[in-house]
Amino acid sequence: MKAFVMKEIGRVAFMEKPDPEPGPGDAVIRATRALICTSDSHTVAGGIGPREDLTLGHEAVGVVHAVGSEVKEFKPGDRVLVGAITPDWGDRAAQNGFPSQSGGPLGGFKFANIKDGVFADFFHVNDADANLAKIPEDISDDVAVYCADMMSTGFMGAEKGDIPIGGTVAVLAQGPVGLMATAGARLNGAGLVIGVESVPQRQKLARMYGADEIVDFSKEDVAERTEELTQGQGVDTAIEALGADGTFQTAVRITKPGGTISNIGYFGSGEFVRIPRVEWGVGMADKTIATGLCPGGRLRMERLLRVLGSHRVDPSHMTTHTFAFDEMERAFEVADKKLDDVVKVLITF
Amino acid sequence: MKAFVMKEIGRVAFMEKPDPEPGPGDAVIRATRALICTSDSHTVAGGIGPREDLTLGHEAVGVVHAVGSEVKEFKPGDRVLVGAITPDWGDRAAQNGFPSQSGGPLGGFKFANIKDGVFADFFHVNDADANLAKIPEDISDDVAVYCADMMSTGFMGAEKGDIPIGGTVAVLAQGPVGLMATAGARLNGAGLVIGVESVPQRQKLARMYGADEIVDFSKEDVAERTEELTQGQGVDTAIEALGADGTFQTAVRITKPGGTISNIGYFGSGEFVRIPRVEWGVGMADKTIATGLCPGGRLRMERLLRVLGSHRVDPSHMTTHTFAFDEMERAFEVADKKLDDVVKVLITF
Amino acid sequence: MKAFVMKEIGRVAFMEKPDPEPGPGDAVIRATRALICTSDSHTVAGGIGPREDLTLGHEAVGVVHAVGSEVKEFKPGDRVLVGAITPDWGDRAAQNGFPSQSGGPLGGFKFANIKDGVFADFFHVNDADANLAKIPEDISDDVAVYCADMMSTGFMGAEKGDIPIGGTVAVLAQGPVGLMATAGARLNGAGLVIGVESVPQRQKLARMYGADEIVDFSKEDVAERTEELTQGQGVDTAIEALGADGTFQTAVRITKPGGTISNIGYFGSGEFVRIPRVEWGVGMADKTIATGLCPGGRLRMERLLRVLGSHRVDPSHMTTHTFAFDEMERAFEVADKKLDDVVKVLITF
Amino acid sequence: MKAFVMKEIGRVAFMEKPDPEPGPGDAVIRATRALICTSDSHTVAGGIGPREDLTLGHEAVGVVHAVGSEVKEFKPGDRVLVGAITPDWGDRAAQNGFPSQSGGPLGGFKFANIKDGVFADFFHVNDADANLAKIPEDISDDVAVYCADMMSTGFMGAEKGDIPIGGTVAVLAQGPVGLMATAGARLNGAGLVIGVESVPQRQKLARMYGADEIVDFSKEDVAERTEELTQGQGVDTAIEALGADGTFQTAVRITKPGGTISNIGYFGSGEFVRIPRVEWGVGMADKTIATGLCPGGRLRMERLLRVLGSHRVDPSHMTTHTFAFDEMERAFEVADKKLDDVVKVLITF
């Protein structure tokens, strides 16, 4: 089969690979739609170290092609969604309530990390009964594919932020994950959602997904403006959706004592992420810093599909570009170099 | 001043009373809008025992008329919202996280219970700095008054229900508090909200406030229909918004193992409320039964006002009748006897 | 092999059965120690319906005899502990945080319920990597076997009771599970543990496991005495460890507003379990009713073994009787009829 | 009256001050015992900025000398404990569940910060009904005084650490607060408590208060040794009880994915506190960083007194030195310069 891989650090290409085979509890999926993620760029740039001929991609939907002998709930032909994170549910970390950490730190993150990803005609899914979800008929692949990572991660930012009904939330950066955090903050009861972003098109999307106010960090001081918007109290929840030291510091600063900094940004460089000491209340201001990794699993995916089915959110407004799988090289370039005001690139198979 | 009181069990009337005076930390409010609550009827019927010449009413907004010497944050002329529950914040129960229980079980419930209520030209509020909230200019009294009890109680039903994003929720009974629980379930991320109700007008309101599906208990079996709507799994959260033994049993039945029964109904009669043993998993199905009493206090009220200010919910659709305070006797009759398809009766001063 | 079974309702006996075989992810264990549980009696009496030739028992430790091809973490010869509950970790309920409910209400409860139990030379364990735990060398089988159910269930009563440091706890009934709830309350920070019990020997054990005060319900009014011991405030947490309607009502009564009733009792009869309406604050006193089913799984078992390894608790004081497996009929009679002041009966193989 | 004050940065002395007077809700306490805290040294060194003639000290017990007109629960002659933190309970932050942050970040910290402290013949307590607790007869002042800060802060480290029963905990630094965190970890169910400390006397105290293992950071690598002690998994909870950047980094490092870093250290210098990026899982390892400030209030103090009354912990082993109030200058020197293996200095009046 055809796969789009990272040949080595800095280089991507198509290559032929043998079709994957399912183990007893696994499934093989024929991809129908996929999304390119910033993480794919990080990976190609060497963010997780060297890889050779590793198939890229972790956001996909498709049709079940084959299942192992122990799989009970799915059969070839089922239209399915696969979470970007496919945990080992029996692992200690999963038993502890943190399936994304099963098998070690971030161990649930298997696609395009410790095994081939989804940018291929077929891809392999471990523990199919636990990690697949059927897509209801009234939800299209084009929309469902956003559950895999964007919605799951973005919403998690809101969930871990412990937002009170009517609370105040700032979402720092309105990339795709930040936009879904904005939507998640609205879904989770925020009374005021402040979207921090400088790019006009993303500001517009932020408003569409529920930001009540936009703060353009290139034109105004985020801390000052947030203080104003919250009558001097700071926000209940600041969601860091960029993964940058300075943004993280701002998040700590603008959060009220007793509030939560919820991190969904991937910090790709530097030895440290720095907490501003005084604004953190010298370590005593009851400001909690929460983190996590995109929740996966059948139950999570079914819940996200329900959010789509009941029309709470339409993530497909983020699809700025669509390419056929054959055009993957061009597609990746657009996403990687952030050409042409790209937000998300959808791949069709 | 003029007050509308419960003369004795079963009898209401206007009477003259002296104007209230504030203690050092208190305020006296001139009422501008109030709502009649089913609890007022319960009280008049003897639900909390005999009372004599007790001013009724606990849902009101108004203008600060006088404040005590220790009040720092409010002054005469401020337009304010008062929670139906006005806790003693230093009490052990409040320190324990349950301010509504300060001073004893349900002790935060003072208006028209242990002191005069709000159906009067003026009424008294303890601990004004902690129990009042300024109403922003762009929110009218007609809307703000719904925060005092209806929104605070209804939303609490959702909050205590521990709804996961995309989760399934049933709200049993769509009276005013149930309608606000429906709105709260939507605000709190429910992916499917099932409103259980038989009255067509309330079904319509339920849909307006966010019910995705309506189950008419007079025409279909609630447990069966809920099972169907949740693909045999039961709901994550069942909110009991009636306060009836049978409804409570249904709530336990339709909740999935690991789910939550969130009670906001007032149980006015009977020695017991009964849990169906087998459907409760013989006491081992991880079905939690949560309860609470309308959260009050400045912070809560400010958050609810923010929900109004950002147009998340418009509770004023529930106002089916409006009367001037002079017409209180007729107004009370309409509410008490549930005449004329009444949902909520608004009183103007 | 030899197995001790329920032949039909009301009748137990030894019988010959074929040795169990492991599936790909499973293990077969050679039993070394087991405990008889009150649930075994319930089952034989017909509590979960008719069964035929079902091997009894769910509390055991042993040595791994055989493992399936997919098992990675265990091998024949390993000395292991098996939780009474052996969840399917990929199931939706487990993904939802409630593994004991995997596969349906109480579905994690497989031994002597939906498959053969542990009173046999060999027994089968599903998902061995997730449901077994190695027993450290310095912990004897005689002690480790208490983790399977008694400690896991009893401690859960304390954990679900949400006990504040220095809080007050009443444990209603000091049978083996109640005794471990008493120990759990101490382990979880209770400042006052009240053991409710009338049998002198169990009172003595209760004191040994951490009860600060004993209330003998046969001689004094539990509600009155608890009020006295808590200076009129009621307990933060009441743990119901009997499974009786009257005891449950007492638990609700003696819990303060804002407190938790944590149920670990098995309610074996009656259509309803009844909540006393007024003492429940007419459904508004913030009294939460929590339940659950004995947590299982490798992580849980390892944590309980650590509690033993660091000598926090010695459950073996509860072993009042020891019989060889050959004497199972007599052993069962002693346990079943509660002869000779029995607390727990240990079976050696 | 006589007071021991900070004259200016770097200088302490006795001085005469007028006796304090209670406002309507306040009390004046005649001190009987006090403890010197490292924070007093921080303050004198300029840690919270310049102060002039400010009475030092925030840990004390005493006898009620006078109460304001609105105080209901206390009267002159009552023997009382006062939390180091005396919140304004009606403040928004307290209503939000964070009383220590009432009135602004760390705003509940009033003694020797925004008003005179307790090193004086008499001291003033705001909101007496909410911030005092009666000391039971069987608890001596010498012991009770440890509740004010040491036990409340140390235990909070354990509580915010979300320790599972049987979980693994490391407490980094075994000063007085760290020792009480060690005791708190035991009280809260830890199955393994690792005390990190190099001073032999403090190691000994750590063992007395419940450390199962001691790691001497001056002789071994803390991360390596912790990994060994936790079979390669890392700890469930790391409590930072020093307030040093390097120690904080170690805390993040040794915590397992899904675990909690609970900070109770006061970070007195530097612009930033640094999170090690990779060990924090690039912001995605579900490692939560929690903080807080010594919980105060009547309920908290009563619960801590109950812990003493039931002999769970005896903090007085930490009293290495006792001085009369007249000898305060020498006492302060001993504490400040950490002379003579001091742990805690008790002052008698």
PDB file of N, CA, C and O in Angstrom, chain B residues 8-60:
ATOM      1  N   GLU B   8     -51.666  32.881  58.443  1.00  0.00           N
ATOM      2  CA  GLU B   8     -51.633  31.600  59.159  1.00  0.00           C
ATOM      3  C   GLU B   8     -51.670  30.521  58.078  1.00  0.00           C
ATOM      4  O   GLU B   8     -51.750  30.836  56.891  1.00  0.00           O
ATOM      5  N   ILE B   9     -51.633  29.279  58.458  1.00  0.00           N
ATOM      6  CA  ILE B   9     -51.648  28.224  57.442  1.00  0.00           C
ATOM      7  C   ILE B   9     -52.898  28.356  56.588  1.00  0.00           C
ATOM      8  O   ILE B   9     -54.012  28.430  57.113  1.00  0.00           O
ATOM      9  N   GLY B  10     -52.712  28.476  55.297  1.00  0.00           N
ATOM     10  CA  GLY B  10     -53.826  28.518  54.375  1.00  0.00           C
ATOM     11  C   GLY B  10     -54.360  29.890  54.053  1.00  0.00           C
ATOM     12  O   GLY B  10     -55.282  30.030  53.239  1.00  0.00           O
ATOM     13  N   ARG B  11     -53.786  30.960  54.696  1.00  0.00           N
ATOM     14  CA  ARG B  11     -54.365  32.275  54.460  1.00  0.00           C
ATOM     15  C   ARG B  11     -53.291  33.332  54.215  1.00  0.00           C
ATOM     16  O   ARG B  11     -52.329  33.429  54.977  1.00  0.00           O
ATOM     17  N   VAL B  12     -53.471  34.098  53.130  1.00  0.00           N
ATOM     18  CA  VAL B  12     -52.528  35.172  52.806  1.00  0.00           C
ATOM     19  C   VAL B  12     -53.276  36.509  52.805  1.00  0.00           C
ATOM     20  O   VAL B  12     -54.496  36.539  52.641  1.00  0.00           O
ATOM     21  N   ALA B  13     -52.527  37.597  52.972  1.00  0.00           N
ATOM     22  CA  ALA B  13     -53.159  38.919  52.953  1.00  0.00           C
ATOM     23  C   ALA B  13     -52.090  40.004  52.932  1.00  0.00           C
ATOM     24  O   ALA B  13     -50.925  39.753  53.225  1.00  0.00           O
ATOM     25  N   PHE B  14     -52.520  41.199  52.588  1.00  0.00           N
ATOM     26  CA  PHE B  14     -51.651  42.354  52.773  1.00  0.00           C
ATOM     27  C   PHE B  14     -51.704  42.784  54.226  1.00  0.00           C
ATOM     28  O   PHE B  14     -52.707  42.604  54.904  1.00  0.00           O
ATOM     29  N   MET B  15     -50.625  43.380  54.714  1.00  0.00           N
ATOM     30  CA  MET B  15     -50.689  44.038  56.020  1.00  0.00           C
ATOM     31  C   MET B  15     -49.615  45.127  56.092  1.00  0.00           C
ATOM     32  O   MET B  15     -48.689  45.164  55.296  1.00  0.00           O
ATOM     33  N   GLU B  16     -49.796  46.023  57.026  1.00  0.00           N
ATOM     34  CA  GLU B  16     -48.796  47.063  57.264  1.00  0.00           C
ATOM     35  C   GLU B  16     -47.740  46.542  58.221  1.00  0.00           C
ATOM     36  O   GLU B  16     -48.059  45.867  59.206  1.00  0.00           O
ATOM     37  N   LYS B  17     -46.478  46.828  57.937  1.00  0.00           N
ATOM     38  CA  LYS B  17     -45.387  46.451  58.841  1.00  0.00           C
ATOM     39  C   LYS B  17     -44.435  47.631  58.940  1.00  0.00           C
ATOM     40  O   LYS B  17     -44.364  48.447  58.007  1.00  0.00           O
ATOM     41  N   PRO B  18     -43.693  47.714  60.031  1.00  0.00           N
ATOM     42  CA  PRO B  18     -42.680  48.774  60.108  1.00  0.00           C
ATOM     43  C   PRO B  18     -41.558  48.502  59.095  1.00  0.00           C
ATOM     44  O   PRO B  18     -41.277  47.343  58.783  1.00  0.00           O
ATOM     45  N   ASP B  19     -40.952  49.578  58.609  1.00  0.00           N
ATOM     46  CA  ASP B  19     -39.816  49.400  57.690  1.00  0.00           C
ATOM     47  C   ASP B  19     -38.679  48.683  58.408  1.00  0.00           C
ATOM     48  O   ASP B  19     -38.395  48.971  59.568  1.00  0.00           O
ATOM     49  N   PRO B  20     -38.006  47.765  57.732  1.00  0.00           N
ATOM     50  CA  PRO B  20     -36.864  47.093  58.369  1.00  0.00           C
ATOM     51  C   PRO B  20     -35.663  48.043  58.507  1.00  0.00           C
ATOM     52  O   PRO B  20     -35.523  48.987  57.726  1.00  0.00           O
ATOM     53  N   GLU B  21     -34.835  47.754  59.511  1.00  0.00           N
ATOM     54  CA  GLU B  21     -33.616  48.545  59.750  1.00  0.00           C
ATOM     55  C   GLU B  21     -32.406  47.633  59.557  1.00  0.00           C
ATOM     56  O   GLU B  21     -32.427  46.475  59.984  1.00  0.00           O
ATOM     57  N   PRO B  22     -31.343  48.148  58.972  1.00  0.00           N
ATOM     58  CA  PRO B  22     -30.158  47.298  58.803  1.00  0.00           C
ATOM     59  C   PRO B  22     -29.298  47.248  60.066  1.00  0.00           C
ATOM     60  O   PRO B  22     -29.116  48.270  60.728  1.00  0.00           O
ATOM     61  N   GLY B  23     -28.763  46.060  60.416  1.00  0.00           N
ATOM     62  CA  GLY B  23     -27.705  45.955  61.421  1.00  0.00           C
ATOM     63  C   GLY B  23     -26.387  46.420  60.805  1.00  0.00           C
ATOM     64  O   GLY B  23     -26.354  46.805  59.623  1.00  0.00           O
ATOM     65  N   PRO B  24     -25.295  46.357  61.552  1.00  0.00           N
ATOM     66  CA  PRO B  24     -24.021  46.910  61.067  1.00  0.00           C
ATOM     67  C   PRO B  24     -23.564  46.382  59.693  1.00  0.00           C
ATOM     68  O   PRO B  24     -23.039  47.142  58.888  1.00  0.00           O
ATOM     69  N   GLY B  25     -23.787  45.084  59.425  1.00  0.00           N
ATOM     70  CA  GLY B  25     -23.310  44.529  58.160  1.00  0.00           C
ATOM     71  C   GLY B  25     -24.409  44.336  57.136  1.00  0.00           C
ATOM     72  O   GLY B  25     -24.176  43.748  56.077  1.00  0.00           O
ATOM     73  N   ASP B  26     -25.608  44.848  57.435  1.00  0.00           N
ATOM     74  CA  ASP B  26     -26.780  44.496  56.621  1.00  0.00           C
ATOM     75  C   ASP B  26     -27.190  45.604  55.647  1.00  0.00           C
ATOM     76  O   ASP B  26     -26.643  46.687  55.658  1.00  0.00           O
ATOM     77  N   ALA B  27     -28.179  45.287  54.838  1.00  0.00           N
ATOM     78  CA  ALA B  27     -28.757  46.283  53.938  1.00  0.00           C
ATOM     79  C   ALA B  27     -30.276  46.153  53.953  1.00  0.00           C
ATOM     80  O   ALA B  27     -30.811  45.097  54.284  1.00  0.00           O
ATOM     81  N   VAL B  28     -30.923  47.250  53.603  1.00  0.00           N
ATOM     82  CA  VAL B  28     -32.367  47.203  53.350  1.00  0.00           C
ATOM     83  C   VAL B  28     -32.563  47.581  51.892  1.00  0.00           C
ATOM     84  O   VAL B  28     -31.979  48.552  51.401  1.00  0.00           O
ATOM     85  N   ILE B  29     -33.367  46.749  51.223  1.00  0.00           N
ATOM     86  CA  ILE B  29     -33.555  46.885  49.782  1.00  0.00           C
ATOM     87  C   ILE B  29     -34.993  47.303  49.486  1.00  0.00           C
ATOM     88  O   ILE B  29     -35.923  46.786  50.110  1.00  0.00           O
ATOM     89  N   ARG B  30     -35.154  48.219  48.576  1.00  0.00           N
ATOM     90  CA  ARG B  30     -36.483  48.557  48.058  1.00  0.00           C
ATOM     91  C   ARG B  30     -36.714  47.669  46.843  1.00  0.00           C
ATOM     92  O   ARG B  30     -35.960  47.743  45.868  1.00  0.00           O
ATOM     93  N   ALA B  31     -37.727  46.821  46.931  1.00  0.00           N
ATOM     94  CA  ALA B  31     -37.982  45.850  45.862  1.00  0.00           C
ATOM     95  C   ALA B  31     -38.442  46.538  44.582  1.00  0.00           C
ATOM     96  O   ALA B  31     -39.195  47.515  44.626  1.00  0.00           O
ATOM     97  N   THR B  32     -37.972  46.038  43.438  1.00  0.00           N
ATOM     98  CA  THR B  32     -38.475  46.534  42.152  1.00  0.00           C
ATOM     99  C   THR B  32     -39.158  45.419  41.343  1.00  0.00           C
ATOM    100  O   THR B  32     -40.107  45.676  40.622  1.00  0.00           O
ATOM    101  N   ARG B  33     -38.629  44.224  41.501  1.00  0.00           N
ATOM    102  CA  ARG B  33     -39.260  43.075  40.826  1.00  0.00           C
ATOM    103  C   ARG B  33     -39.144  41.862  41.753  1.00  0.00           C
ATOM    104  O   ARG B  33     -38.157  41.729  42.473  1.00  0.00           O
ATOM    105  N   ALA B  34     -40.160  41.003  41.683  1.00  0.00           N
ATOM    106  CA  ALA B  34     -40.102  39.755  42.446  1.00  0.00           C
ATOM    107  C   ALA B  34     -40.796  38.664  41.642  1.00  0.00           C
ATOM    108  O   ALA B  34     -41.542  38.950  40.699  1.00  0.00           O
ATOM    109  N   LEU B  35     -40.526  37.427  41.997  1.00  0.00           N
ATOM    110  CA  LEU B  35     -41.194  36.296  41.359  1.00  0.00           C
ATOM    111  C   LEU B  35     -41.874  35.458  42.436  1.00  0.00           C
ATOM    112  O   LEU B  35     -41.365  35.340  43.552  1.00  0.00           O
ATOM    113  N   ILE B  36     -43.003  34.895  42.077  1.00  0.00           N
ATOM    114  CA  ILE B  36     -43.672  33.966  42.994  1.00  0.00           C
ATOM    115  C   ILE B  36     -43.149  32.562  42.709  1.00  0.00           C
ATOM    116  O   ILE B  36     -42.981  32.176  41.556  1.00  0.00           O
ATOM    117  N   CYS B  37     -42.878  31.823  43.778  1.00  0.00           N
ATOM    118  CA  CYS B  37     -42.293  30.481  43.640  1.00  0.00           C
ATOM    119  C   CYS B  37     -43.252  29.434  44.189  1.00  0.00           C
ATOM    120  O   CYS B  37     -44.049  29.712  45.090  1.00  0.00           O
ATOM    121  N   THR B  38     -43.180  28.254  43.668  1.00  0.00           N
ATOM    122  CA  THR B  38     -43.975  27.153  44.197  1.00  0.00           C
ATOM    123  C   THR B  38     -43.742  26.983  45.688  1.00  0.00           C
ATOM    124  O   THR B  38     -44.662  26.615  46.423  1.00  0.00           O
ATOM    125  N   SER B  39     -42.520  27.252  46.143  1.00  0.00           N
ATOM    126  CA  SER B  39     -42.242  27.151  47.578  1.00  0.00           C
ATOM    127  C   SER B  39     -43.140  28.068  48.392  1.00  0.00           C
ATOM    128  O   SER B  39     -43.483  27.749  49.531  1.00  0.00           O
ATOM    129  N   ASP B  40     -43.497  29.229  47.840  1.00  0.00           N
ATOM    130  CA  ASP B  40     -44.406  30.105  48.571  1.00  0.00           C
ATOM    131  C   ASP B  40     -45.736  29.395  48.837  1.00  0.00           C
ATOM    132  O   ASP B  40     -46.299  29.484  49.930  1.00  0.00           O
ATOM    133  N   SER B  41     -46.202  28.680  47.848  1.00  0.00           N
ATOM    134  CA  SER B  41     -47.441  27.910  48.038  1.00  0.00           C
ATOM    135  C   SER B  41     -47.248  26.810  49.074  1.00  0.00           C
ATOM    136  O   SER B  41     -48.094  26.614  49.941  1.00  0.00           O
ATOM    137  N   HIS B  42     -46.115  26.103  48.969  1.00  0.00           N
ATOM    138  CA  HIS B  42     -45.820  25.061  49.954  1.00  0.00           C
ATOM    139  C   HIS B  42     -45.881  25.642  51.366  1.00  0.00           C
ATOM    140  O   HIS B  42     -46.449  25.049  52.275  1.00  0.00           O
ATOM    141  N   THR B  43     -45.255  26.809  51.523  1.00  0.00           N
ATOM    142  CA  THR B  43     -45.172  27.424  52.846  1.00  0.00           C
ATOM    143  C   THR B  43     -46.568  27.780  53.360  1.00  0.00           C
ATOM    144  O   THR B  43     -46.917  27.478  54.507  1.00  0.00           O
ATOM    145  N   VAL B  44     -47.343  28.392  52.497  1.00  0.00           N
ATOM    146  CA  VAL B  44     -48.695  28.782  52.909  1.00  0.00           C
ATOM    147  C   VAL B  44     -49.528  27.544  53.255  1.00  0.00           C
ATOM    148  O   VAL B  44     -50.340  27.562  54.183  1.00  0.00           O
ATOM    149  N   ALA B  45     -49.263  26.472  52.548  1.00  0.00           N
ATOM    150  CA  ALA B  45     -50.014  25.239  52.825  1.00  0.00           C
ATOM    151  C   ALA B  45     -49.542  24.563  54.111  1.00  0.00           C
ATOM    152  O   ALA B  45     -50.097  23.552  54.533  1.00  0.00           O
ATOM    153  N   GLY B  46     -48.499  25.091  54.725  1.00  0.00           N
ATOM    154  CA  GLY B  46     -48.032  24.513  55.993  1.00  0.00           C
ATOM    155  C   GLY B  46     -46.819  23.631  55.873  1.00  0.00           C
ATOM    156  O   GLY B  46     -46.426  22.958  56.831  1.00  0.00           O
ATOM    157  N   GLY B  47     -46.203  23.632  54.724  1.00  0.00           N
ATOM    158  CA  GLY B  47     -45.076  22.737  54.447  1.00  0.00           C
ATOM    159  C   GLY B  47     -43.919  22.856  55.422  1.00  0.00           C
ATOM    160  O   GLY B  47     -43.230  21.877  55.710  1.00  0.00           O
ATOM    161  N   ILE B  48     -43.684  24.068  55.948  1.00  0.00           N
ATOM    162  CA  ILE B  48     -42.598  24.215  56.915  1.00  0.00           C
ATOM    163  C   ILE B  48     -43.143  24.529  58.312  1.00  0.00           C
ATOM    164  O   ILE B  48     -42.420  25.029  59.179  1.00  0.00           O
ATOM    165  N   GLY B  49     -44.394  24.215  58.496  1.00  0.00           N
ATOM    166  CA  GLY B  49     -44.992  24.434  59.813  1.00  0.00           C
ATOM    167  C   GLY B  49     -45.758  25.743  59.871  1.00  0.00           C
ATOM    168  O   GLY B  49     -45.837  26.470  58.890  1.00  0.00           O
ATOM    169  N   PRO B  50     -46.338  26.039  61.032  1.00  0.00           N
ATOM    170  CA  PRO B  50     -47.149  27.256  61.164  1.00  0.00           C
ATOM    171  C   PRO B  50     -46.273  28.515  61.155  1.00  0.00           C
ATOM    172  O   PRO B  50     -45.133  28.493  61.611  1.00  0.00           O
ATOM    173  N   ARG B  51     -46.794  29.563  60.578  1.00  0.00           N
ATOM    174  CA  ARG B  51     -46.149  30.872  60.606  1.00  0.00           C
ATOM    175  C   ARG B  51     -47.270  31.910  60.787  1.00  0.00           C
ATOM    176  O   ARG B  51     -48.377  31.702  60.292  1.00  0.00           O
ATOM    177  N   GLU B  52     -46.941  33.011  61.396  1.00  0.00           N
ATOM    178  CA  GLU B  52     -47.957  34.034  61.617  1.00  0.00           C
ATOM    179  C   GLU B  52     -47.455  35.373  61.101  1.00  0.00           C
ATOM    180  O   GLU B  52     -46.383  35.828  61.505  1.00  0.00           O
ATOM    181  N   ASP B  53     -48.202  35.991  60.234  1.00  0.00           N
ATOM    182  CA  ASP B  53     -47.851  37.309  59.689  1.00  0.00           C
ATOM    183  C   ASP B  53     -46.445  37.347  59.093  1.00  0.00           C
ATOM    184  O   ASP B  53     -45.749  38.376  59.176  1.00  0.00           O
ATOM    185  N   LEU B  54     -46.028  36.259  58.495  1.00  0.00           N
ATOM    186  CA  LEU B  54     -44.695  36.191  57.892  1.00  0.00           C
ATOM    187  C   LEU B  54     -44.751  36.693  56.447  1.00  0.00           C
ATOM    188  O   LEU B  54     -45.533  36.186  55.645  1.00  0.00           O
ATOM    189  N   THR B  55     -43.934  37.672  56.129  1.00  0.00           N
ATOM    190  CA  THR B  55     -43.897  38.153  54.749  1.00  0.00           C
ATOM    191  C   THR B  55     -43.366  37.047  53.837  1.00  0.00           C
ATOM    192  O   THR B  55     -42.358  36.415  54.140  1.00  0.00           O
ATOM    193  N   LEU B  56     -44.070  36.838  52.732  1.00  0.00           N
ATOM    194  CA  LEU B  56     -43.700  35.777  51.791  1.00  0.00           C
ATOM    195  C   LEU B  56     -42.670  36.271  50.765  1.00  0.00           C
ATOM    196  O   LEU B  56     -42.372  37.457  50.695  1.00  0.00           O
ATOM    197  N   GLY B  57     -42.168  35.332  49.951  1.00  0.00           N
ATOM    198  CA  GLY B  57     -41.312  35.698  48.820  1.00  0.00           C
ATOM    199  C   GLY B  57     -39.824  35.624  49.106  1.00  0.00           C
ATOM    200  O   GLY B  57     -39.367  36.026  50.176  1.00  0.00           O
ATOM    201  N   HIS B  58     -39.065  35.089  48.131  1.00  0.00           N
ATOM    202  CA  HIS B  58     -37.608  35.014  48.296  1.00  0.00           C
ATOM    203  C   HIS B  58     -36.858  35.308  47.003  1.00  0.00           C
ATOM    204  O   HIS B  58     -35.639  35.215  46.969  1.00  0.00           O
ATOM    205  N   GLU B  59     -37.561  35.645  45.939  1.00  0.00           N
ATOM    206  CA  GLU B  59     -36.887  35.959  44.672  1.00  0.00           C
ATOM    207  C   GLU B  59     -37.132  37.430  44.346  1.00  0.00           C
ATOM    208  O   GLU B  59     -38.254  37.803  44.017  1.00  0.00           O
ATOM    209  N   ALA B  60     -36.094  38.252  44.424  1.00  0.00           N
ATOM    210  CA  ALA B  60     -36.302  39.684  44.167  1.00  0.00           C
ATOM    211  C   ALA B  60     -35.037  40.391  43.730  1.00  0.00           C
ATOM    212  O   ALA B  60     -33.922  39.945  44.003  1.00  0.00           O
TER     213      ALA B  60
END
